[in-house]
mmCIF file with all atom_site columns, C-alpha atoms in Angstrom:
data_model
loop_
_atom_site.group_PDB
_atom_site.id
_atom_site.type_symbol
_atom_site.label_atom_id
_atom_site.label_alt_id
_atom_site.label_comp_id
_atom_site.label_asym_id
_atom_site.label_entity_id
_atom_site.label_seq_id
_atom_site.pdbx_PDB_ins_code
_atom_site.Cartn_x
_atom_site.Cartn_y
_atom_site.Cartn_z
_atom_site.occupancy
_atom_site.B_iso_or_equiv
_atom_site.pdbx_formal_charge
_atom_site.auth_seq_id
_atom_site.auth_comp_id
_atom_site.auth_asym_id
_atom_site.auth_atom_id
_atom_site.pdbx_PDB_model_num
ATOM 1   C CA . MET A 1 1   ? 37.892 -0.811  -96.495  1.00 0.00 ? 1   MET A CA 1
ATOM 2   C CA . ASP A 1 2   ? 39.584 -4.120  -95.677  1.00 0.00 ? 2   ASP A CA 1
ATOM 3   C CA . VAL A 1 3   ? 41.539 -3.075  -92.559  1.00 0.00 ? 3   VAL A CA 1
ATOM 4   C CA . LYS A 1 4   ? 44.971 -4.686  -92.289  1.00 0.00 ? 4   LYS A CA 1
ATOM 5   C CA . SER A 1 5   ? 46.542 -2.784  -89.398  1.00 0.00 ? 5   SER A CA 1
ATOM 6   C CA . ILE A 1 6   ? 46.513 0.354   -87.261  1.00 0.00 ? 6   ILE A CA 1
ATOM 7   C CA . GLU A 1 7   ? 49.182 3.016   -87.653  1.00 0.00 ? 7   GLU A CA 1
ATOM 8   C CA . VAL A 1 8   ? 50.041 4.820   -84.397  1.00 0.00 ? 8   VAL A CA 1
ATOM 9   C CA . LEU A 1 9   ? 50.892 8.477   -84.934  1.00 0.00 ? 9   LEU A CA 1
ATOM 10  C CA . GLY A 1 10  ? 50.909 9.561   -81.307  1.00 0.00 ? 10  GLY A CA 1
ATOM 11  C CA . ASP A 1 11  ? 50.565 8.015   -77.849  1.00 0.00 ? 11  ASP A CA 1
ATOM 12  C CA . GLU A 1 12  ? 50.246 10.113  -74.688  1.00 0.00 ? 12  GLU A CA 1
ATOM 13  C CA . ARG A 1 13  ? 48.798 10.068  -71.205  1.00 0.00 ? 13  ARG A CA 1
ATOM 14  C CA . ILE A 1 14  ? 46.565 13.117  -70.971  1.00 0.00 ? 14  ILE A CA 1
ATOM 15  C CA . GLY A 1 15  ? 45.201 12.640  -67.472  1.00 0.00 ? 15  GLY A CA 1
ATOM 16  C CA . GLN A 1 16  ? 45.938 10.659  -64.334  1.00 0.00 ? 16  GLN A CA 1
ATOM 17  C CA . GLY A 1 17  ? 44.001 10.182  -61.120  1.00 0.00 ? 17  GLY A CA 1
ATOM 18  C CA . GLY A 1 18  ? 44.665 8.076   -58.064  1.00 0.00 ? 18  GLY A CA 1
ATOM 19  C CA . PHE A 1 19  ? 43.831 4.785   -59.795  1.00 0.00 ? 19  PHE A CA 1
ATOM 20  C CA . LEU A 1 20  ? 43.152 5.490   -63.471  1.00 0.00 ? 20  LEU A CA 1
ATOM 21  C CA . VAL A 1 21  ? 45.035 6.893   -66.450  1.00 0.00 ? 21  VAL A CA 1
ATOM 22  C CA . LEU A 1 22  ? 43.456 8.457   -69.531  1.00 0.00 ? 22  LEU A CA 1
ATOM 23  C CA . ARG A 1 23  ? 45.466 7.475   -72.602  1.00 0.00 ? 23  ARG A CA 1
ATOM 24  C CA . ARG A 1 24  ? 45.078 9.139   -76.027  1.00 0.00 ? 24  ARG A CA 1
ATOM 25  C CA . LEU A 1 25  ? 46.216 7.562   -79.292  1.00 0.00 ? 25  LEU A CA 1
ATOM 26  C CA . ARG A 1 26  ? 46.386 9.331   -82.668  1.00 0.00 ? 26  ARG A CA 1
ATOM 27  C CA . LEU A 1 27  ? 45.717 6.668   -85.261  1.00 0.00 ? 27  LEU A CA 1
ATOM 28  C CA . ARG A 1 28  ? 45.150 5.865   -88.919  1.00 0.00 ? 28  ARG A CA 1
ATOM 29  C CA . LEU A 1 29  ? 43.704 2.640   -90.263  1.00 0.00 ? 29  LEU A CA 1
ATOM 30  C CA . VAL A 1 30  ? 45.745 0.948   -92.983  1.00 0.00 ? 30  VAL A CA 1
ATOM 31  C CA . GLY A 1 31  ? 43.924 -1.035  -95.649  1.00 0.00 ? 31  GLY A CA 1
ATOM 32  C CA . ALA A 1 32  ? 45.043 -4.259  -97.276  1.00 0.00 ? 32  ALA A CA 1
ATOM 33  C CA . ASP A 1 33  ? 45.693 -2.246  -100.440 1.00 0.00 ? 33  ASP A CA 1
ATOM 34  C CA . GLY A 1 34  ? 47.971 0.190   -98.588  1.00 0.00 ? 34  GLY A CA 1
ATOM 35  C CA . SER A 1 35  ? 45.410 2.980   -98.403  1.00 0.00 ? 35  SER A CA 1
ATOM 36  C CA . ARG A 1 36  ? 45.104 4.991   -95.191  1.00 0.00 ? 36  ARG A CA 1
ATOM 37  C CA . THR A 1 37  ? 42.219 6.738   -93.495  1.00 0.00 ? 37  THR A CA 1
ATOM 38  C CA . LYS A 1 38  ? 42.450 10.263  -92.165  1.00 0.00 ? 38  LYS A CA 1
ATOM 39  C CA . GLU A 1 39  ? 43.851 10.682  -88.661  1.00 0.00 ? 39  GLU A CA 1
ATOM 40  C CA . GLY A 1 40  ? 41.575 10.084  -85.679  1.00 0.00 ? 40  GLY A CA 1
ATOM 41  C CA . LEU A 1 41  ? 41.782 10.138  -81.878  1.00 0.00 ? 41  LEU A CA 1
ATOM 42  C CA . TRP A 1 42  ? 40.918 7.312   -79.518  1.00 0.00 ? 42  TRP A CA 1
ATOM 43  C CA . ASP A 1 43  ? 40.834 7.914   -75.761  1.00 0.00 ? 43  ASP A CA 1
ATOM 44  C CA . PHE A 1 44  ? 40.636 5.016   -73.342  1.00 0.00 ? 44  PHE A CA 1
ATOM 45  C CA . VAL A 1 45  ? 41.143 4.289   -69.659  1.00 0.00 ? 45  VAL A CA 1
ATOM 46  C CA . GLU A 1 46  ? 43.966 2.248   -68.131  1.00 0.00 ? 46  GLU A CA 1
ATOM 47  C CA . ARG A 1 47  ? 44.313 1.008   -64.535  1.00 0.00 ? 47  ARG A CA 1
ATOM 48  C CA . PRO A 1 48  ? 48.017 0.542   -63.700  1.00 0.00 ? 48  PRO A CA 1
ATOM 49  C CA . MET A 1 49  ? 47.308 -1.268  -60.421  1.00 0.00 ? 49  MET A CA 1
ATOM 50  C CA . GLY A 1 50  ? 45.620 -4.159  -62.260  1.00 0.00 ? 50  GLY A CA 1
ATOM 51  C CA . LEU A 1 51  ? 44.176 -4.596  -65.725  1.00 0.00 ? 51  LEU A CA 1
ATOM 52  C CA . ASP A 1 52  ? 41.532 -7.270  -65.071  1.00 0.00 ? 52  ASP A CA 1
ATOM 53  C CA . ALA A 1 53  ? 38.953 -8.189  -62.418  1.00 0.00 ? 53  ALA A CA 1
ATOM 54  C CA . VAL A 1 54  ? 37.549 -11.377 -60.897  1.00 0.00 ? 54  VAL A CA 1
ATOM 55  C CA . VAL A 1 55  ? 33.797 -11.817 -60.328  1.00 0.00 ? 55  VAL A CA 1
ATOM 56  C CA . VAL A 1 56  ? 32.980 -14.363 -57.614  1.00 0.00 ? 56  VAL A CA 1
ATOM 57  C CA . ALA A 1 57  ? 29.610 -16.108 -57.422  1.00 0.00 ? 57  ALA A CA 1
ATOM 58  C CA . LEU A 1 58  ? 29.415 -17.351 -53.827  1.00 0.00 ? 58  LEU A CA 1
ATOM 59  C CA . TRP A 1 59  ? 26.598 -19.863 -53.422  1.00 0.00 ? 59  TRP A CA 1
ATOM 60  C CA . ARG A 1 60  ? 25.160 -22.473 -51.057  1.00 0.00 ? 60  ARG A CA 1
ATOM 61  C CA . ASN A 1 61  ? 22.364 -25.041 -50.749  1.00 0.00 ? 61  ASN A CA 1
ATOM 62  C CA . ALA A 1 62  ? 22.473 -27.180 -53.896  1.00 0.00 ? 62  ALA A CA 1
ATOM 63  C CA . LYS A 1 63  ? 18.791 -28.205 -53.599  1.00 0.00 ? 63  LYS A CA 1
ATOM 64  C CA . LYS A 1 64  ? 17.546 -24.605 -53.543  1.00 0.00 ? 64  LYS A CA 1
ATOM 65  C CA . PRO A 1 65  ? 20.574 -22.545 -54.573  1.00 0.00 ? 65  PRO A CA 1
ATOM 66  C CA . GLU A 1 66  ? 21.174 -19.235 -52.862  1.00 0.00 ? 66  GLU A CA 1
ATOM 67  C CA . VAL A 1 67  ? 23.722 -16.631 -53.927  1.00 0.00 ? 67  VAL A CA 1
ATOM 68  C CA . LEU A 1 68  ? 25.456 -13.896 -51.966  1.00 0.00 ? 68  LEU A CA 1
ATOM 69  C CA . LEU A 1 69  ? 24.791 -10.330 -53.096  1.00 0.00 ? 69  LEU A CA 1
ATOM 70  C CA . ARG A 1 70  ? 26.796 -7.406  -51.811  1.00 0.00 ? 70  ARG A CA 1
ATOM 71  C CA . HIS A 1 71  ? 25.107 -4.009  -51.654  1.00 0.00 ? 71  HIS A CA 1
ATOM 72  C CA . GLY A 1 72  ? 27.765 -1.341  -52.084  1.00 0.00 ? 72  GLY A CA 1
ATOM 73  C CA . LEU A 1 73  ? 28.346 2.197   -53.260  1.00 0.00 ? 73  LEU A CA 1
ATOM 74  C CA . ARG A 1 74  ? 29.218 3.009   -56.884  1.00 0.00 ? 74  ARG A CA 1
ATOM 75  C CA . VAL A 1 75  ? 30.077 6.715   -56.985  1.00 0.00 ? 75  VAL A CA 1
ATOM 76  C CA . PRO A 1 76  ? 29.942 7.161   -60.821  1.00 0.00 ? 76  PRO A CA 1
ATOM 77  C CA . LEU A 1 77  ? 26.284 6.140   -60.772  1.00 0.00 ? 77  LEU A CA 1
ATOM 78  C CA . GLN A 1 78  ? 25.549 8.924   -58.292  1.00 0.00 ? 78  GLN A CA 1
ATOM 79  C CA . PHE A 1 79  ? 27.399 11.708  -60.103  1.00 0.00 ? 79  PHE A CA 1
ATOM 80  C CA . GLY A 1 80  ? 27.770 10.522  -63.686  1.00 0.00 ? 80  GLY A CA 1
ATOM 81  C CA . ARG A 1 81  ? 24.094 10.180  -64.626  1.00 0.00 ? 81  ARG A CA 1
ATOM 82  C CA . PRO A 1 82  ? 21.288 12.757  -64.650  1.00 0.00 ? 82  PRO A CA 1
ATOM 83  C CA . GLU A 1 83  ? 18.692 10.621  -62.857  1.00 0.00 ? 83  GLU A CA 1
ATOM 84  C CA . ARG A 1 84  ? 18.703 9.902   -59.142  1.00 0.00 ? 84  ARG A CA 1
ATOM 85  C CA . ARG A 1 85  ? 19.633 6.335   -58.307  1.00 0.00 ? 85  ARG A CA 1
ATOM 86  C CA . PRO A 1 86  ? 19.612 4.176   -55.166  1.00 0.00 ? 86  PRO A CA 1
ATOM 87  C CA . LEU A 1 87  ? 22.704 4.838   -53.085  1.00 0.00 ? 87  LEU A CA 1
ATOM 88  C CA . LEU A 1 88  ? 23.662 1.160   -52.866  1.00 0.00 ? 88  LEU A CA 1
ATOM 89  C CA . GLY A 1 89  ? 23.488 -1.421  -55.636  1.00 0.00 ? 89  GLY A CA 1
ATOM 90  C CA . ALA A 1 90  ? 23.449 -5.228  -55.456  1.00 0.00 ? 90  ALA A CA 1
ATOM 91  C CA . GLU A 1 91  ? 26.363 -7.064  -57.074  1.00 0.00 ? 91  GLU A CA 1
ATOM 92  C CA . LEU A 1 92  ? 28.340 -10.257 -56.879  1.00 0.00 ? 92  LEU A CA 1
ATOM 93  C CA . VAL A 1 93  ? 31.586 -10.041 -54.946  1.00 0.00 ? 93  VAL A CA 1
ATOM 94  C CA . ALA A 1 94  ? 34.345 -8.777  -57.267  1.00 0.00 ? 94  ALA A CA 1
ATOM 95  C CA . GLY A 1 95  ? 37.800 -7.273  -57.141  1.00 0.00 ? 95  GLY A CA 1
ATOM 96  C CA . ILE A 1 96  ? 40.820 -6.178  -59.137  1.00 0.00 ? 96  ILE A CA 1
ATOM 97  C CA . LEU A 1 97  ? 43.439 -8.686  -60.194  1.00 0.00 ? 97  LEU A CA 1
ATOM 98  C CA . GLU A 1 98  ? 46.755 -7.075  -59.358  1.00 0.00 ? 98  GLU A CA 1
ATOM 99  C CA . PRO A 1 99  ? 49.724 -7.912  -61.622  1.00 0.00 ? 99  PRO A CA 1
ATOM 100 C CA . SER A 1 100 ? 51.153 -10.570 -59.275  1.00 0.00 ? 100 SER A CA 1
ATOM 101 C CA . ASP A 1 101 ? 47.783 -12.221 -58.530  1.00 0.00 ? 101 ASP A CA 1
ATOM 102 C CA . GLU A 1 102 ? 46.693 -15.675 -59.609  1.00 0.00 ? 102 GLU A CA 1
ATOM 103 C CA . LEU A 1 103 ? 42.990 -15.877 -60.407  1.00 0.00 ? 103 LEU A CA 1
ATOM 104 C CA . LYS A 1 104 ? 42.149 -18.764 -58.111  1.00 0.00 ? 104 LYS A CA 1
ATOM 105 C CA . ALA A 1 105 ? 44.059 -17.150 -55.241  1.00 0.00 ? 105 ALA A CA 1
ATOM 106 C CA . ARG A 1 106 ? 42.485 -13.727 -55.661  1.00 0.00 ? 106 ARG A CA 1
ATOM 107 C CA . ALA A 1 107 ? 38.927 -15.070 -55.505  1.00 0.00 ? 107 ALA A CA 1
ATOM 108 C CA . PRO A 1 108 ? 39.246 -16.417 -51.912  1.00 0.00 ? 108 PRO A CA 1
ATOM 109 C CA . ALA A 1 109 ? 40.930 -13.172 -50.875  1.00 0.00 ? 109 ALA A CA 1
ATOM 110 C CA . GLU A 1 110 ? 37.981 -11.181 -52.242  1.00 0.00 ? 110 GLU A CA 1
ATOM 111 C CA . ALA A 1 111 ? 35.491 -13.492 -50.528  1.00 0.00 ? 111 ALA A CA 1
ATOM 112 C CA . MET A 1 112 ? 37.166 -12.841 -47.171  1.00 0.00 ? 112 MET A CA 1
ATOM 113 C CA . GLU A 1 113 ? 37.699 -9.128  -47.847  1.00 0.00 ? 113 GLU A CA 1
ATOM 114 C CA . GLU A 1 114 ? 34.152 -8.339  -48.989  1.00 0.00 ? 114 GLU A CA 1
ATOM 115 C CA . ALA A 1 115 ? 32.041 -11.037 -47.330  1.00 0.00 ? 115 ALA A CA 1
ATOM 116 C CA . GLY A 1 116 ? 34.021 -12.493 -44.430  1.00 0.00 ? 116 GLY A CA 1
ATOM 117 C CA . LEU A 1 117 ? 33.659 -15.975 -45.941  1.00 0.00 ? 117 LEU A CA 1
ATOM 118 C CA . ARG A 1 118 ? 36.392 -18.579 -46.255  1.00 0.00 ? 118 ARG A CA 1
ATOM 119 C CA . ILE A 1 119 ? 36.371 -20.602 -49.471  1.00 0.00 ? 119 ILE A CA 1
ATOM 120 C CA . GLU A 1 120 ? 38.695 -23.338 -50.638  1.00 0.00 ? 120 GLU A CA 1
ATOM 121 C CA . ARG A 1 121 ? 37.540 -24.636 -54.026  1.00 0.00 ? 121 ARG A CA 1
ATOM 122 C CA . VAL A 1 122 ? 37.108 -22.196 -56.919  1.00 0.00 ? 122 VAL A CA 1
ATOM 123 C CA . GLU A 1 123 ? 35.707 -23.151 -60.317  1.00 0.00 ? 123 GLU A CA 1
ATOM 124 C CA . LEU A 1 124 ? 35.772 -21.147 -63.514  1.00 0.00 ? 124 LEU A CA 1
ATOM 125 C CA . LEU A 1 125 ? 32.419 -20.013 -64.912  1.00 0.00 ? 125 LEU A CA 1
ATOM 126 C CA . GLY A 1 126 ? 33.177 -19.914 -68.612  1.00 0.00 ? 126 GLY A CA 1
ATOM 127 C CA . PRO A 1 127 ? 35.546 -17.641 -70.534  1.00 0.00 ? 127 PRO A CA 1
ATOM 128 C CA . PRO A 1 128 ? 36.460 -14.068 -69.541  1.00 0.00 ? 128 PRO A CA 1
ATOM 129 C CA . LEU A 1 129 ? 34.602 -11.179 -71.178  1.00 0.00 ? 129 LEU A CA 1
ATOM 130 C CA . PHE A 1 130 ? 35.387 -7.562  -72.083  1.00 0.00 ? 130 PHE A CA 1
ATOM 131 C CA . PRO A 1 131 ? 32.653 -5.416  -70.433  1.00 0.00 ? 131 PRO A CA 1
ATOM 132 C CA . SER A 1 132 ? 33.396 -2.207  -72.354  1.00 0.00 ? 132 SER A CA 1
ATOM 133 C CA . PRO A 1 133 ? 36.064 -2.736  -75.044  1.00 0.00 ? 133 PRO A CA 1
ATOM 134 C CA . GLY A 1 134 ? 35.608 0.708   -76.556  1.00 0.00 ? 134 GLY A CA 1
ATOM 135 C CA . MET A 1 135 ? 36.603 2.398   -73.290  1.00 0.00 ? 135 MET A CA 1
ATOM 136 C CA . CYS A 1 136 ? 39.019 0.006   -71.550  1.00 0.00 ? 136 CYS A CA 1
ATOM 137 C CA . ALA A 1 137 ? 40.848 -3.286  -72.120  1.00 0.00 ? 137 ALA A CA 1
ATOM 138 C CA . GLU A 1 138 ? 39.698 -4.845  -68.833  1.00 0.00 ? 138 GLU A CA 1
ATOM 139 C CA . LEU A 1 139 ? 38.562 -8.469  -68.789  1.00 0.00 ? 139 LEU A CA 1
ATOM 140 C CA . PHE A 1 140 ? 36.107 -9.901  -66.270  1.00 0.00 ? 140 PHE A CA 1
ATOM 141 C CA . HIS A 1 141 ? 36.997 -13.427 -65.113  1.00 0.00 ? 141 HIS A CA 1
ATOM 142 C CA . PHE A 1 142 ? 33.985 -15.312 -63.693  1.00 0.00 ? 142 PHE A CA 1
ATOM 143 C CA . VAL A 1 143 ? 34.361 -17.938 -60.981  1.00 0.00 ? 143 VAL A CA 1
ATOM 144 C CA . ALA A 1 144 ? 32.072 -19.775 -58.567  1.00 0.00 ? 144 ALA A CA 1
ATOM 145 C CA . ALA A 1 145 ? 32.652 -21.098 -55.072  1.00 0.00 ? 145 ALA A CA 1
ATOM 146 C CA . GLU A 1 146 ? 30.267 -23.126 -52.965  1.00 0.00 ? 146 GLU A CA 1
ATOM 147 C CA . VAL A 1 147 ? 30.240 -21.855 -49.395  1.00 0.00 ? 147 VAL A CA 1
ATOM 148 C CA . PRO A 1 148 ? 29.959 -24.478 -46.658  1.00 0.00 ? 148 PRO A CA 1
ATOM 149 C CA . ASP A 1 149 ? 27.897 -23.719 -43.575  1.00 0.00 ? 149 ASP A CA 1
ATOM 150 C CA . GLN A 1 150 ? 29.930 -21.286 -41.548  1.00 0.00 ? 150 GLN A CA 1
ATOM 151 C CA . VAL A 1 151 ? 29.563 -18.252 -39.380  1.00 0.00 ? 151 VAL A CA 1
ATOM 152 C CA . PRO A 1 152 ? 30.987 -15.394 -41.454  1.00 0.00 ? 152 PRO A CA 1
ATOM 153 C CA . ALA A 1 153 ? 33.750 -13.275 -40.005  1.00 0.00 ? 153 ALA A CA 1
ATOM 154 C CA . ALA A 1 154 ? 33.630 -9.518  -40.190  1.00 0.00 ? 154 ALA A CA 1
ATOM 155 C CA . PRO A 1 155 ? 34.648 -8.595  -43.771  1.00 0.00 ? 155 PRO A CA 1
ATOM 156 C CA . LEU A 1 156 ? 38.248 -7.384  -43.834  1.00 0.00 ? 156 LEU A CA 1
ATOM 157 C CA . GLY A 1 157 ? 37.570 -4.600  -46.336  1.00 0.00 ? 157 GLY A CA 1
ATOM 158 C CA . ASP A 1 158 ? 40.282 -2.828  -48.278  1.00 0.00 ? 158 ASP A CA 1
ATOM 159 C CA . GLY A 1 159 ? 40.578 0.233   -46.062  1.00 0.00 ? 159 GLY A CA 1
ATOM 160 C CA . SER A 1 160 ? 38.453 2.427   -48.305  1.00 0.00 ? 160 SER A CA 1
ATOM 161 C CA . PRO A 1 161 ? 35.947 4.765   -46.602  1.00 0.00 ? 161 PRO A CA 1
ATOM 162 C CA . PHE A 1 162 ? 33.534 4.005   -49.441  1.00 0.00 ? 162 PHE A CA 1
ATOM 163 C CA . GLU A 1 163 ? 32.931 0.512   -48.090  1.00 0.00 ? 163 GLU A CA 1
ATOM 164 C CA . GLU A 1 164 ? 31.111 2.006   -45.108  1.00 0.00 ? 164 GLU A CA 1
ATOM 165 C CA . GLY A 1 165 ? 27.462 0.968   -45.066  1.00 0.00 ? 165 GLY A CA 1
ATOM 166 C CA . ALA A 1 166 ? 27.876 -1.969  -47.450  1.00 0.00 ? 166 ALA A CA 1
ATOM 167 C CA . ARG A 1 167 ? 25.643 -4.912  -46.574  1.00 0.00 ? 167 ARG A CA 1
ATOM 168 C CA . LEU A 1 168 ? 25.375 -8.572  -47.527  1.00 0.00 ? 168 LEU A CA 1
ATOM 169 C CA . GLU A 1 169 ? 22.283 -10.506 -48.579  1.00 0.00 ? 169 GLU A CA 1
ATOM 170 C CA . TRP A 1 170 ? 21.668 -14.167 -49.306  1.00 0.00 ? 170 TRP A CA 1
ATOM 171 C CA . ALA A 1 171 ? 19.039 -14.429 -52.043  1.00 0.00 ? 171 ALA A CA 1
ATOM 172 C CA . SER A 1 172 ? 17.670 -17.404 -53.898  1.00 0.00 ? 172 SER A CA 1
ATOM 173 C CA . LEU A 1 173 ? 19.315 -17.726 -57.286  1.00 0.00 ? 173 LEU A CA 1
ATOM 174 C CA . ASP A 1 174 ? 15.904 -17.621 -58.954  1.00 0.00 ? 174 ASP A CA 1
ATOM 175 C CA . ASP A 1 175 ? 15.004 -14.402 -57.157  1.00 0.00 ? 175 ASP A CA 1
ATOM 176 C CA . ALA A 1 176 ? 18.346 -12.764 -58.000  1.00 0.00 ? 176 ALA A CA 1
ATOM 177 C CA . LEU A 1 177 ? 17.822 -13.569 -61.683  1.00 0.00 ? 177 LEU A CA 1
ATOM 178 C CA . ARG A 1 178 ? 14.252 -12.259 -61.510  1.00 0.00 ? 178 ARG A CA 1
ATOM 179 C CA . ARG A 1 179 ? 15.583 -8.996  -60.081  1.00 0.00 ? 179 ARG A CA 1
ATOM 180 C CA . CYS A 1 180 ? 17.992 -8.747  -63.010  1.00 0.00 ? 180 CYS A CA 1
ATOM 181 C CA . ALA A 1 181 ? 15.150 -9.308  -65.482  1.00 0.00 ? 181 ALA A CA 1
ATOM 182 C CA . SER A 1 182 ? 13.007 -6.637  -63.801  1.00 0.00 ? 182 SER A CA 1
ATOM 183 C CA . GLY A 1 183 ? 15.824 -4.065  -63.749  1.00 0.00 ? 183 GLY A CA 1
ATOM 184 C CA . GLU A 1 184 ? 16.093 -4.008  -59.963  1.00 0.00 ? 184 GLU A CA 1
ATOM 185 C CA . ILE A 1 185 ? 19.655 -5.302  -60.381  1.00 0.00 ? 185 ILE A CA 1
ATOM 186 C CA . GLN A 1 186 ? 21.370 -3.511  -63.274  1.00 0.00 ? 186 GLN A CA 1
ATOM 187 C CA . ASP A 1 187 ? 24.950 -4.682  -62.914  1.00 0.00 ? 187 ASP A CA 1
ATOM 188 C CA . MET A 1 188 ? 26.018 -6.529  -66.075  1.00 0.00 ? 188 MET A CA 1
ATOM 189 C CA . LYS A 1 189 ? 28.770 -8.657  -64.536  1.00 0.00 ? 189 LYS A CA 1
ATOM 190 C CA . THR A 1 190 ? 26.346 -9.786  -61.855  1.00 0.00 ? 190 THR A CA 1
ATOM 191 C CA . GLU A 1 191 ? 23.671 -10.886 -64.322  1.00 0.00 ? 191 GLU A CA 1
ATOM 192 C CA . ILE A 1 192 ? 26.207 -12.773 -66.441  1.00 0.00 ? 192 ILE A CA 1
ATOM 193 C CA . GLY A 1 193 ? 27.718 -14.412 -63.369  1.00 0.00 ? 193 GLY A CA 1
ATOM 194 C CA . LEU A 1 194 ? 24.267 -15.433 -62.096  1.00 0.00 ? 194 LEU A CA 1
ATOM 195 C CA . ARG A 1 195 ? 23.255 -16.892 -65.463  1.00 0.00 ? 195 ARG A CA 1
ATOM 196 C CA . ARG A 1 196 ? 26.472 -18.882 -65.677  1.00 0.00 ? 196 ARG A CA 1
ATOM 197 C CA . LEU A 1 197 ? 25.992 -20.068 -62.106  1.00 0.00 ? 197 LEU A CA 1
ATOM 198 C CA . ARG A 1 198 ? 22.457 -21.195 -62.991  1.00 0.00 ? 198 ARG A CA 1
ATOM 199 C CA . GLU A 1 199 ? 23.880 -23.313 -65.825  1.00 0.00 ? 199 GLU A CA 1
ATOM 200 C CA . LYS A 1 200 ? 26.411 -24.826 -63.444  1.00 0.00 ? 200 LYS A CA 1
ATOM 201 C CA . VAL A 1 201 ? 24.014 -25.762 -60.642  1.00 0.00 ? 201 VAL A CA 1
ATOM 202 C CA . THR A 1 202 ? 21.453 -27.072 -63.135  1.00 0.00 ? 202 THR A CA 1
ATOM 203 C CA . SER A 1 203 ? 24.070 -29.437 -64.554  1.00 0.00 ? 203 SER A CA 1
ATOM 204 C CA . ILE A 1 204 ? 24.895 -30.583 -61.014  1.00 0.00 ? 204 ILE A CA 1
ATOM 205 C CA . GLY A 1 205 ? 21.261 -31.272 -60.278  1.00 0.00 ? 205 GLY A CA 1
#
């Protein structure tokens, strides 16, 4: 079938939590010849507080690049999978882009909130990507910021109790990428951000 458009037969919110909404569409595909498929359902998740997210690769030491990893809790990995997993996982700093946010303003806010680091210059790391387009319409925007020598402040946090116990680690960029390749780090946005950062610092060198 040569799909021309999607016909919406129904659109409802069937569940809502504190931050997420489950939306259900009843749909038919319409072919270029006017034919239609049978009706089907498509459920997906929306986040009213902010559709997209920014992923911030904080780095230092151009000769031997190091990157900041944040070890934090991800509750779905503890309760949504059958196997036991480490309580904390290593990731790049990241946060939700609220509707009024500008990308290059949100990144410094996240750096201060999650790492206690002040940054001034933010550079894009390639185009944004959809991490799971079958389940949500969120885009990840990747940026990098070189961190000058500074004594970090206490991270501001966002007031969530689930940030308790989070810790920060400076790791060599090579080692962080090795940990992705070995499966020690299994966060997709982090691996992509690290690979894009590697391309950036290699071009600088």
